[in-house]
Amino acid sequence: MLSTELIGVCEAAEMLGISRQGLHERIRRGLINPTGRIGKRRTMVFERADIEKIAESEAVA
């Protein structure tokens, strides 16, 4: 069974070194896609590995 670690908007933004608003802008522009939405409030979640890859590629650029 594969285990995927999900993180929320705040943690994803922190890992990328941007604000929550900056992350929402990237989502709106289609640059980052949430893995899904959970809970009653439909909170966006992301796979930690996906955000780590993006952060790593931006650090190299």
CSV table of N, CA and C in Angstrom, one decimal:
chain,number,residue,atom,x,y,z
A,1,MET,N,0.8,-1.2,0.0
A,1,MET,CA,0.0,0.0,0.0
A,1,MET,C,0.9,1.2,0.0
A,2,LEU,N,0.6,2.1,-0.9
A,2,LEU,CA,1.4,3.4,-1.0
A,2,LEU,C,0.9,4.4,0.0
A,3,SER,N,1.7,5.1,0.6
A,3,SER,CA,1.4,6.2,1.6
A,3,SER,C,1.8,7.5,1.0
A,4,THR,N,0.8,8.4,0.9
A,4,THR,CA,1.1,9.7,0.4
A,4,THR,C,0.9,10.7,1.5
A,5,GLU,N,1.8,11.6,1.7
A,5,GLU,CA,1.7,12.6,2.7
A,5,GLU,C,1.1,13.9,2.1
A,6,LEU,N,0.0,14.3,2.7
A,6,LEU,CA,-0.7,15.5,2.2
A,6,LEU,C,-0.4,16.7,3.1
A,7,ILE,N,-0.3,17.8,2.5
A,7,ILE,CA,-0.1,19.1,3.2
A,7,ILE,C,-1.1,20.1,2.8
A,8,GLY,N,-1.3,21.1,3.6
A,8,GLY,CA,-2.2,22.1,3.3
A,8,GLY,C,-1.6,23.3,2.6
A,9,VAL,N,-2.4,24.3,2.4
A,9,VAL,CA,-2.0,25.5,1.7
A,9,VAL,C,-0.8,26.3,2.4
A,10,CYS,N,-1.0,26.4,3.7
A,10,CYS,CA,0.0,27.2,4.5
A,10,CYS,C,1.4,26.5,4.4
A,11,GLU,N,1.4,25.2,4.6
A,11,GLU,CA,2.7,24.5,4.5
A,11,GLU,C,3.3,24.5,3.1
A,12,ALA,N,2.4,24.3,2.1
A,12,ALA,CA,2.9,24.3,0.7
A,12,ALA,C,3.5,25.7,0.4
A,13,ALA,N,2.8,26.7,0.8
A,13,ALA,CA,3.4,28.1,0.5
A,13,ALA,C,4.7,28.3,1.2
A,14,GLU,N,4.8,27.8,2.4
A,14,GLU,CA,6.0,28.0,3.2
A,14,GLU,C,7.2,27.2,2.5
A,15,MET,N,6.9,26.0,2.1
A,15,MET,CA,7.9,25.2,1.4
A,15,MET,C,8.4,25.9,0.1
A,16,LEU,N,7.5,26.6,-0.5
A,16,LEU,CA,7.9,27.3,-1.8
A,16,LEU,C,8.4,28.7,-1.6
A,17,GLY,N,8.4,29.2,-0.3
A,17,GLY,CA,8.9,30.5,0.0
A,17,GLY,C,8.0,31.6,-0.5
A,18,ILE,N,6.7,31.4,-0.6
A,18,ILE,CA,5.8,32.4,-1.1
A,18,ILE,C,4.6,32.5,-0.1
A,19,SER,N,3.8,33.5,-0.3
A,19,SER,CA,2.6,33.7,0.6
A,19,SER,C,1.5,32.8,0.1
A,20,ARG,N,0.5,32.7,1.0
A,20,ARG,CA,-0.7,31.9,0.7
A,20,ARG,C,-1.3,32.5,-0.6
A,21,GLN,N,-1.4,33.8,-0.6
A,21,GLN,CA,-2.0,34.5,-1.8
A,21,GLN,C,-1.2,34.2,-3.1
A,22,GLY,N,0.1,34.1,-2.9
A,22,GLY,CA,1.0,33.7,-4.1
A,22,GLY,C,0.7,32.3,-4.6
A,23,LEU,N,0.5,31.4,-3.6
A,23,LEU,CA,0.1,30.0,-4.0
A,23,LEU,C,-1.2,30.0,-4.7
A,24,HIS,N,-2.2,30.7,-4.1
A,24,HIS,CA,-3.5,30.8,-4.8
A,24,HIS,C,-3.4,31.3,-6.2
A,25,GLU,N,-2.6,32.3,-6.4
A,25,GLU,CA,-2.4,32.9,-7.7
A,25,GLU,C,-1.8,31.8,-8.7
A,26,ARG,N,-0.9,31.1,-8.2
A,26,ARG,CA,-0.3,30.0,-9.1
A,26,ARG,C,-1.3,28.9,-9.4
A,27,ILE,N,-2.2,28.6,-8.4
A,27,ILE,CA,-3.3,27.7,-8.7
A,27,ILE,C,-4.2,28.2,-9.7
A,28,ARG,N,-4.6,29.5,-9.5
A,28,ARG,CA,-5.5,30.1,-10.5
A,28,ARG,C,-5.0,30.1,-11.9
A,29,ARG,N,-3.7,30.3,-12.0
A,29,ARG,CA,-3.0,30.4,-13.3
A,29,ARG,C,-2.7,29.0,-13.9
A,30,GLY,N,-3.0,28.0,-13.1
A,30,GLY,CA,-2.8,26.6,-13.6
A,30,GLY,C,-1.3,26.1,-13.4
A,31,LEU,N,-0.5,26.8,-12.7
A,31,LEU,CA,0.9,26.4,-12.5
A,31,LEU,C,1.1,25.4,-11.5
A,32,ILE,N,0.2,25.3,-10.5
A,32,ILE,CA,0.2,24.3,-9.5
A,32,ILE,C,-1.2,23.8,-9.3
A,33,ASN,N,-1.4,22.5,-9.2
A,33,ASN,CA,-2.7,21.9,-9.1
A,33,ASN,C,-2.8,21.1,-7.7
A,34,PRO,N,-3.8,21.4,-7.0
A,34,PRO,CA,-4.0,20.7,-5.7
A,34,PRO,C,-4.3,19.2,-6.0
A,35,THR,N,-3.9,18.4,-5.1
A,35,THR,CA,-4.2,16.9,-5.2
A,35,THR,C,-5.7,16.7,-5.0
A,36,GLY,N,-6.3,17.5,-4.2
A,36,GLY,CA,-7.7,17.3,-3.9
A,36,GLY,C,-8.2,18.3,-2.9
A,37,ARG,N,-9.4,18.1,-2.4
A,37,ARG,CA,-10.0,18.9,-1.4
A,37,ARG,C,-10.6,17.9,-0.3
A,38,ILE,N,-10.4,18.3,0.9
A,38,ILE,CA,-10.9,17.5,2.0
A,38,ILE,C,-11.7,18.2,3.0
A,39,GLY,N,-12.6,17.5,3.7
A,39,GLY,CA,-13.3,18.1,4.8
A,39,GLY,C,-14.5,18.9,4.4
A,40,LYS,N,-15.3,19.3,5.4
A,40,LYS,CA,-16.5,20.1,5.1
A,40,LYS,C,-16.2,21.4,4.4
A,41,ARG,N,-15.1,22.0,4.7
A,41,ARG,CA,-14.8,23.3,4.1
A,41,ARG,C,-14.1,23.2,2.8
A,42,ARG,N,-13.9,21.9,2.3
A,42,ARG,CA,-13.2,21.6,1.0
A,42,ARG,C,-11.8,22.3,0.9
A,43,THR,N,-11.0,22.1,2.0
A,43,THR,CA,-9.7,22.6,2.1
A,43,THR,C,-8.8,21.9,1.0
A,44,MET,N,-8.0,22.7,0.3
A,44,MET,CA,-7.1,22.2,-0.7
A,44,MET,C,-5.9,21.5,0.0
A,45,VAL,N,-5.5,20.3,-0.6
A,45,VAL,CA,-4.4,19.6,-0.1
A,45,VAL,C,-3.5,19.3,-1.3
A,46,PHE,N,-2.2,19.1,-1.0
A,46,PHE,CA,-1.2,18.9,-2.0
A,46,PHE,C,-0.3,17.7,-1.5
A,47,GLU,N,0.2,17.0,-2.5
A,47,GLU,CA,1.2,15.9,-2.1
A,47,GLU,C,2.5,16.6,-1.8
A,48,ARG,N,3.1,16.3,-0.6
A,48,ARG,CA,4.3,16.9,-0.2
A,48,ARG,C,5.4,16.7,-1.3
A,49,ALA,N,5.5,15.5,-1.9
A,49,ALA,CA,6.5,15.2,-2.9
A,49,ALA,C,6.4,16.1,-4.1
A,50,ASP,N,5.2,16.4,-4.5
A,50,ASP,CA,5.0,17.3,-5.6
A,50,ASP,C,5.5,18.7,-5.3
A,51,ILE,N,5.2,19.2,-4.1
A,51,ILE,CA,5.6,20.6,-3.7
A,51,ILE,C,7.1,20.6,-3.6
A,52,GLU,N,7.7,19.5,-3.0
A,52,GLU,CA,9.2,19.5,-2.9
A,52,GLU,C,9.8,19.5,-4.2
A,53,LYS,N,9.3,18.8,-5.2
A,53,LYS,CA,9.9,18.9,-6.6
A,53,LYS,C,9.8,20.3,-7.2
A,54,ILE,N,8.7,21.0,-7.0
A,54,ILE,CA,8.6,22.3,-7.5
A,54,ILE,C,9.6,23.2,-6.8
A,55,ALA,N,9.7,23.1,-5.5
A,55,ALA,CA,10.6,24.0,-4.7
A,55,ALA,C,12.0,23.7,-5.2
A,56,GLU,N,12.4,22.4,-5.4
A,56,GLU,CA,13.7,22.1,-5.8
A,56,GLU,C,14.0,22.6,-7.2
A,57,SER,N,13.1,22.5,-8.1
A,57,SER,CA,13.3,23.1,-9.5
A,57,SER,C,13.4,24.6,-9.5
A,58,GLU,N,12.7,25.2,-8.6
A,58,GLU,CA,12.8,26.7,-8.5
A,58,GLU,C,14.1,27.1,-7.9
A,59,ALA,N,14.6,26.3,-7.0
A,59,ALA,CA,15.9,26.7,-6.3
A,59,ALA,C,17.1,26.6,-7.3
A,60,VAL,N,16.9,25.6,-8.3
A,60,VAL,CA,18.0,25.5,-9.3
A,60,VAL,C,17.9,26.6,-10.3
A,61,ALA,N,16.8,27.0,-10.7
A,61,ALA,CA,16.6,28.0,-11.7
A,61,ALA,C,17.1,29.4,-11.4
